[in-house]
Coordinates of C-alpha atoms and ligand atoms in Angstrom, one line a residue:
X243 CA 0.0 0.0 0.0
X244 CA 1.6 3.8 -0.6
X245 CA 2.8 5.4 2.0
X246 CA 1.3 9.2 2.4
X247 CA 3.2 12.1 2.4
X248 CA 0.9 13.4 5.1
X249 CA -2.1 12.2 6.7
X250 CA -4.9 14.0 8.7
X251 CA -7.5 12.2 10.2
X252 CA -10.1 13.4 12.1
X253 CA -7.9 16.3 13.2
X254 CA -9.5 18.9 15.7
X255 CA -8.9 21.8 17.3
X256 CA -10.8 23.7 19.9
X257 CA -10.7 27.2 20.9
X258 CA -12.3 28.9 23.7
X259 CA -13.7 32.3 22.9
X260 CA -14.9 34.9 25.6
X261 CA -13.6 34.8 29.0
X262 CA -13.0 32.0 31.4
X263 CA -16.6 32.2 32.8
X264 CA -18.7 33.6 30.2
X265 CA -16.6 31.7 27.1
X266 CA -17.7 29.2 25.1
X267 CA -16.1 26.9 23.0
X268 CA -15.6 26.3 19.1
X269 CA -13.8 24.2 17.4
X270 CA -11.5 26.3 14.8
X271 CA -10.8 23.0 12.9
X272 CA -13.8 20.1 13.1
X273 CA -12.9 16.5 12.5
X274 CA -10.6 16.8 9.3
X275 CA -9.2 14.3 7.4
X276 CA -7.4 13.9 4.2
X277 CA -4.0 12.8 2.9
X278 CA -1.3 14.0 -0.1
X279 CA 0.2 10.9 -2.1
X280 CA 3.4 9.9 -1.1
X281 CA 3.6 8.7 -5.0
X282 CA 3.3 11.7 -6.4
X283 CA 4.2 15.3 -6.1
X284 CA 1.1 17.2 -5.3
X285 CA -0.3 20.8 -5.0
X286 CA -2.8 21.0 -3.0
X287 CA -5.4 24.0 -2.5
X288 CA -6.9 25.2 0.9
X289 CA -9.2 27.5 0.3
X290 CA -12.3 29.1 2.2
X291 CA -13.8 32.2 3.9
X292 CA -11.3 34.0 6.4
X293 CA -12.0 32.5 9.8
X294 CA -12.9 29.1 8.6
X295 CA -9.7 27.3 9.9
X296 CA -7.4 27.4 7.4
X297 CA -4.5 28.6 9.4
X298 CA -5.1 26.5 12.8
X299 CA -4.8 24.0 10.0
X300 CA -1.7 25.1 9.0
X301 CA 0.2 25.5 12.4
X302 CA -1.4 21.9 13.4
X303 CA 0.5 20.8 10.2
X304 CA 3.6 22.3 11.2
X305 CA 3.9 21.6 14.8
X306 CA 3.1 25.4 15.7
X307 CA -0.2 24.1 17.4
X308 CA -1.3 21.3 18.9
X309 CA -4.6 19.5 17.9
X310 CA -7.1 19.1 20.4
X311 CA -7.8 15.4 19.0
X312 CA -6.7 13.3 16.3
X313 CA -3.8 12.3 14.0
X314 CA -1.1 13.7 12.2
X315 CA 1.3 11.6 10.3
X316 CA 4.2 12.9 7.9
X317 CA 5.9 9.4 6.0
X318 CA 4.0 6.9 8.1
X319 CA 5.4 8.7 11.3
X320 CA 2.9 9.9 14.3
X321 CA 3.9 13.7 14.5
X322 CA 2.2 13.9 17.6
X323 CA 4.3 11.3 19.8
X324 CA 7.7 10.7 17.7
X325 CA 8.5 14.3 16.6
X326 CA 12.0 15.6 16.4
X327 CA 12.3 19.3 15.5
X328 CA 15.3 18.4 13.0
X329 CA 14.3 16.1 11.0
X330 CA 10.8 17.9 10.7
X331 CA 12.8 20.9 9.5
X332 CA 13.8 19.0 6.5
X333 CA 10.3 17.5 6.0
X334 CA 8.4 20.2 5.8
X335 CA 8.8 23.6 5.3
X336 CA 6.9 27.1 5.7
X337 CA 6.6 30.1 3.4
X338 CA 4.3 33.0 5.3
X339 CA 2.2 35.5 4.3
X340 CA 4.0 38.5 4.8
X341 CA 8.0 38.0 3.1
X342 CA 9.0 41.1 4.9
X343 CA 8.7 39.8 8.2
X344 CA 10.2 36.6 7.8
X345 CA 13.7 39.0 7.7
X346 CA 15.2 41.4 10.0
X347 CA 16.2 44.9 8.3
X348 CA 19.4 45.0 9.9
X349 CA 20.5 41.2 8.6
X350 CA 21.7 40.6 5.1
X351 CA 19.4 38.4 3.3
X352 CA 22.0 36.1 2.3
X353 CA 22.8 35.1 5.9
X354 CA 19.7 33.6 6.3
X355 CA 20.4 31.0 3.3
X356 CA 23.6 30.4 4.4
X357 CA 22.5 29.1 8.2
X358 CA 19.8 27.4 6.3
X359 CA 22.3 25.1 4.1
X360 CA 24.7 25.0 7.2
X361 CA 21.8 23.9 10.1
X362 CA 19.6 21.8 7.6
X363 CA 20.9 21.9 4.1
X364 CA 24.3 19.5 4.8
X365 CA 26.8 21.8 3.7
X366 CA 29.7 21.8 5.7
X367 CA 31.7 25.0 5.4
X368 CA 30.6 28.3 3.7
X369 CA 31.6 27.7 0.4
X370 CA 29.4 24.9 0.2
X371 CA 26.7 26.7 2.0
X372 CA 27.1 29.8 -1.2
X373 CA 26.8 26.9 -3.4
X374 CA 23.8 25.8 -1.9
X375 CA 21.9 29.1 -1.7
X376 CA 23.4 29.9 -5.2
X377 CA 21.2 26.7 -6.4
X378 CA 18.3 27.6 -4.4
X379 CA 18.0 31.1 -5.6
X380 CA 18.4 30.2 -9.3
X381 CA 15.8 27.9 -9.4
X382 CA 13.7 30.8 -8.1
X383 CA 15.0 33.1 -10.7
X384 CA 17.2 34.6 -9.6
X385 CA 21.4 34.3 -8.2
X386 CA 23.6 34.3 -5.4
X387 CA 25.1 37.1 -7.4
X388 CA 22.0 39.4 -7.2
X389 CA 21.1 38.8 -3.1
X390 CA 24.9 39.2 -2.6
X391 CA 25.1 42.1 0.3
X392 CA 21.6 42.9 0.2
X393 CA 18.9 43.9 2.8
X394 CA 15.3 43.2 3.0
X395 CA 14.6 46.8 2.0
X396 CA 16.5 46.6 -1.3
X397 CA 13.9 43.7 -2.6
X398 CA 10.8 44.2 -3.8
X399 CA 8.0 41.8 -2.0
X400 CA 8.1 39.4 -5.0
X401 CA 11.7 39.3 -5.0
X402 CA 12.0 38.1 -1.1
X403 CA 9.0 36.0 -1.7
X404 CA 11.3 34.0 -4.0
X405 CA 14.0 34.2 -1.4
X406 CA 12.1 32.3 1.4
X407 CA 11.1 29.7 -1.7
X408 CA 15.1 29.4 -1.4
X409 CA 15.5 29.4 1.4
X410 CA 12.7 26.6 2.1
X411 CA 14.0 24.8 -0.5
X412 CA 17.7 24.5 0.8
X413 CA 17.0 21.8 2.9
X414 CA 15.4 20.0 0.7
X415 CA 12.0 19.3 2.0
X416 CA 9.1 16.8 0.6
X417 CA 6.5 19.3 1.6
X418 CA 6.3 23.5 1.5
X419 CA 3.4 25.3 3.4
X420 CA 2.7 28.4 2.3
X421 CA 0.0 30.1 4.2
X422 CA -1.7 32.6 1.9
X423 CA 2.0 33.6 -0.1
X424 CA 0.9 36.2 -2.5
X425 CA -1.8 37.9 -0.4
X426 CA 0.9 40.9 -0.3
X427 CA 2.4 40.5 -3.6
X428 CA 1.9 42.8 -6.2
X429 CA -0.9 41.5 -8.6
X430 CA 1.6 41.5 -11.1
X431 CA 3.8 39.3 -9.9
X432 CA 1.4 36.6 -8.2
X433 CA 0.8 34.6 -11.2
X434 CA 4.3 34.5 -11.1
X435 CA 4.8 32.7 -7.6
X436 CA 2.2 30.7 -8.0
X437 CA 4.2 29.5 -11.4
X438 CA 7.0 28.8 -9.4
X439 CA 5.1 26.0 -6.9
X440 CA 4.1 24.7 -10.4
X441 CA 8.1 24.2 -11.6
X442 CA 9.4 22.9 -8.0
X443 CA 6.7 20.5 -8.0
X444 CA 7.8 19.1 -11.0
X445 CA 11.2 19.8 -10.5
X446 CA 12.3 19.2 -7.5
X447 CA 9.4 16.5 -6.5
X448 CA 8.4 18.4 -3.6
X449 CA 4.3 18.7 -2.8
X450 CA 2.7 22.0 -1.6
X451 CA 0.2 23.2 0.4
X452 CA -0.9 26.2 -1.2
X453 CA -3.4 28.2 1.6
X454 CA -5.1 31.0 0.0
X455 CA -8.3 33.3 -0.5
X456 CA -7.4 33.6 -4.2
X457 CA -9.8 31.2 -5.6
X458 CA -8.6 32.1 -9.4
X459 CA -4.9 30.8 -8.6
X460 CA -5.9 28.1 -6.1
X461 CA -7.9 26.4 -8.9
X462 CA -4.9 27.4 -11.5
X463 CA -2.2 25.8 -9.5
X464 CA -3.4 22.8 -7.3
X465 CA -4.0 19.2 -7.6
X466 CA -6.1 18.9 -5.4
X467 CA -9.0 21.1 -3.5
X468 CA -9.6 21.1 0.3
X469 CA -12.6 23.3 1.0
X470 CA -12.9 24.5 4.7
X471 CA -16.4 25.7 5.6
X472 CA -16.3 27.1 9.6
X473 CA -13.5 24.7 10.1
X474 CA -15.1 21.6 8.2
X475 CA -13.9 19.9 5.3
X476 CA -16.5 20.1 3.2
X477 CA -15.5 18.9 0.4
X478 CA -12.1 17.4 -1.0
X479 CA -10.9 15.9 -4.1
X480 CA -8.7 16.3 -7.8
X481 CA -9.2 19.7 -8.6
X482 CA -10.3 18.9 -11.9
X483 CA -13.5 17.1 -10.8
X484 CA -14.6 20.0 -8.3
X485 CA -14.4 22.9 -10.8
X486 CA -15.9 20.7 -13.3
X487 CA -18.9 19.3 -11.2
X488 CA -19.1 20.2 -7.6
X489 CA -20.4 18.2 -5.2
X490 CA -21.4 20.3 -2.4
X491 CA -23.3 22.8 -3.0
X492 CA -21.0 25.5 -1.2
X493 CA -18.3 24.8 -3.7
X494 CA -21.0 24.7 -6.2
X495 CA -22.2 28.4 -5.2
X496 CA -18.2 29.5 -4.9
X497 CA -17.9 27.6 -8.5
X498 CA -20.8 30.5 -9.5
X499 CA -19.4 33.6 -7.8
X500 CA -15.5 33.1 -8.9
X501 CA -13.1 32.5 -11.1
X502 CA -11.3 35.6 -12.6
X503 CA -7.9 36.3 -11.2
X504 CA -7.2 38.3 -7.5
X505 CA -10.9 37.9 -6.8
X506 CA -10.9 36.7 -3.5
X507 CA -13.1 36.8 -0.4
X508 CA -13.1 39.9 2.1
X509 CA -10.0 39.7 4.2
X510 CA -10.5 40.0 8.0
X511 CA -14.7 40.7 8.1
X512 CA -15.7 40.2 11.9
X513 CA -18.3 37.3 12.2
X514 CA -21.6 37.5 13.5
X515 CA -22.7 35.6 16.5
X516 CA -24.7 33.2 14.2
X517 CA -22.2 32.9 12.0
X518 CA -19.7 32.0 14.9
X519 CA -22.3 29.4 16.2
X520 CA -22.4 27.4 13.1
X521 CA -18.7 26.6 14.0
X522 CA -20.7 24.0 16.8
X523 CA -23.9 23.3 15.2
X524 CA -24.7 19.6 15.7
X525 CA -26.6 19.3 12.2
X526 CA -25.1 20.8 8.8
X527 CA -23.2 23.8 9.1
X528 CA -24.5 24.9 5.7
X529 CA -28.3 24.7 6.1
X530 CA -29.1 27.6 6.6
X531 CA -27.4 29.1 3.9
X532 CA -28.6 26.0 1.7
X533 CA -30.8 25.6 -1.2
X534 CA -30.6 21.8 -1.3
X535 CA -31.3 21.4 2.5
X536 CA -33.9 19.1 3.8
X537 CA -35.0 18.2 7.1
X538 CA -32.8 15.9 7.6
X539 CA -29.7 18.6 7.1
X540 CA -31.6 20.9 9.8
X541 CA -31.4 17.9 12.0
X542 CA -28.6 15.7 11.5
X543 CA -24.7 15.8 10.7
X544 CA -23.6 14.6 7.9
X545 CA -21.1 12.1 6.8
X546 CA -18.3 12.2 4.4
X547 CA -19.5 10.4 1.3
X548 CA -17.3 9.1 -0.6
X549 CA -17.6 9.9 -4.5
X550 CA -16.2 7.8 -7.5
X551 CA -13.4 10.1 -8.1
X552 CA -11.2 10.2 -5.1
X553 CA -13.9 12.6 -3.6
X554 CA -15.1 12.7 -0.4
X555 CA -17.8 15.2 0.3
X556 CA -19.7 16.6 3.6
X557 CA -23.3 16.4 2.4
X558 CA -26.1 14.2 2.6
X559 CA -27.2 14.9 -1.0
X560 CA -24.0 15.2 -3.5
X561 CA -24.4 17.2 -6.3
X562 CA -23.0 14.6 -8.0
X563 CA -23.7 10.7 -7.3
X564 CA -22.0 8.9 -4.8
X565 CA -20.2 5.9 -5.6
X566 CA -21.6 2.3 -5.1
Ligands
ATP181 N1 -5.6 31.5 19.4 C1 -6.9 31.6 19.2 N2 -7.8 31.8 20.2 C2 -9.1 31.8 19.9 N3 -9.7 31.7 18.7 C3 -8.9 31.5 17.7 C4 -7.4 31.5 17.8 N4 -6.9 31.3 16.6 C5 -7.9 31.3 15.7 N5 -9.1 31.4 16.3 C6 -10.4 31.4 15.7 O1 -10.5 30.2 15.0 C7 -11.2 30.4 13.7 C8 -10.3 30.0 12.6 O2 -9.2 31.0 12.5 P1 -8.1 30.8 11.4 O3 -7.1 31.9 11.6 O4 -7.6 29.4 11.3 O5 -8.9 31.2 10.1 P2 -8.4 31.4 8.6 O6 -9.3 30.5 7.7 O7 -6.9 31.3 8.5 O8 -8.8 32.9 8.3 P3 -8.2 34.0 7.4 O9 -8.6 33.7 6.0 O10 -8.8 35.3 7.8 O11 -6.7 34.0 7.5 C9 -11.6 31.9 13.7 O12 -12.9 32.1 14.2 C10 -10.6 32.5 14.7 O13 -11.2 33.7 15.3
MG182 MG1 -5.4 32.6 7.9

């Protein structure tokens, strides 16, 4: 049987909101589970309105967190008991939203590469470690040459956005996380980032998961499609299938209401009470908003169902059938 790069299952994590008497509780990331071949180099697409999880996904994934229940395994390994820091840092990877805080003004970019290859990458003098970062940055587009003596401020915010792809990609790692990557890029240059995933994948073998609110790219550049609705999966599968035939009909109203590129849900709105109550409804989270819904949706949760075409979807009545 393969061995996944990563496997969720029925990952959760609760957050209490309020105060310690008044609070309540609500979980930020509600019994998630999915996988990305160990086969295969994959891109896969987390997408959803801001609040829905996506980043409590994201620091589960890379140790930042911890879950409140399930499992997390990375090559067969349980993340959650047998986890060394080191050999995690060459696994997996991070790229954050914001390249200008991932360096200090006063530090010249190249250092940062260079500490990379030495601590992670196996080089084992500085020549070795130039060499290194000379190899990341080219693959990036651009040279050891061009960051030579430069700071932060001297780069543009696509320009050091390629620099942390470098400098993730020093040590060599099987999976990047890059949690909403060209949120601050110029629109200009996003296409071209999001290119970049695209060549490393094939490349370089190494899978990504590529969080974002840009549905346009997100469906441009991933494999697959995870689709977080107040932190449950709703529905998951080859990307292909979902823009082609949704099965739930959220992604089937987000099919509808998208795809040209930067458009992109409202960053940081404030959600109502309702809204935050869905998080902990004990029937679908989506009735309400649902033109499908029956009684049994008001009433009931649902189960994943699983689809012919490596789907699985969070819905008592696909859009599309289920298989036998
Ligand atoms: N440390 C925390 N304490 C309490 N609640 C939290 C905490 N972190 C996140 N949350 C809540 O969990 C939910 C999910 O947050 P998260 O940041 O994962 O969403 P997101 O999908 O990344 O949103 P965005 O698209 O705006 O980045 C939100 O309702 C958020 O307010
Ligand atoms: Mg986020």
């Amino acid at each position: 049987m393969e061995e996944k790069l990563l496997e969720i299952t029925n990952l959760s994590r609760e957050f209490r909101i309020g105060n310690f008497l008044t609070g309540k509780k609500m979980l930020a990331v509600d019994d998630v589970s999915l996988s990305i071949s160990g086969d295969k180099p994959t891109i896969l697409a987390i997408v959803g309105e801001s609040g829905c999880g996506k980043t409590t996904m994201a620091k589960i994934i890379l140790r930042l967190l911890q879950p409140s229940s399930g499992r997390l395994r990375l090559q067969g390994k349980d993340m959650l008991k047998d986890y060394s820091a080191k050999s995690f840092q060459h696994l997996v990877q991070p790229i954050f939203q914001n390249p200008f805080e991932s360096f200090s003004s006063r530090r010249q970019v190249e250092k940062y590469l260079i500490d990379t290859a030495l601590a992670y990458g196996g080089a084992k003098n500085r020549s070795q470690a130039v060499e290194a970062a000379d190899k990341a940055l080219r693959s990036v587009g651009l040279s050891y040459e061009v960051v030579h003596g430069k700071y932060m401020t001297q780069f543009s915010g696509g320009e050091l956005q390629r620099v942390s792809i470098a400098r993730a990609l020093i040590t060599s790692p099987k999976l990047i996380i890059a949690d909403e990557p060209v949120a601050m890029i110029d629109a200009s240059m996003k296409m071209n980032i999001v290119n970049l995933f695209k060549s490393i994948r094939d490349e370089y073998g190494i899978s990504f998961i590529y969080i974002t609110h840009d549905l346009s790219t997100a469906y441009y550049v991933s494999d697959y499609i995870a689709t977080l609705y107040r932190g449950s999966l709703i529905e998951y599968g080859p990307s292909i299938s979902i823009m082609e035939n949704p099965a739930h009909p959220y992604t089937e109203l987000l099919m509808n209401s998208v795809p040209h590129v930067g458009d992109k849900w409202k960053k940081n709105i404030r959600m109502s009470e309702a809204e935050t109550r869905e998080f902990s409804l004990n029937h679908c989270k989506f009735a309400s908003r649902c033109s499908y819904a029956t009684e049994e949706c008001r009433t009931s949760r649902p189960v994943n169902a699983q689809l012919g075409d490596r789907r699985s979807v969070l819905c008592f009545h696909p859009l599309v059938s289920r298989k036998d």
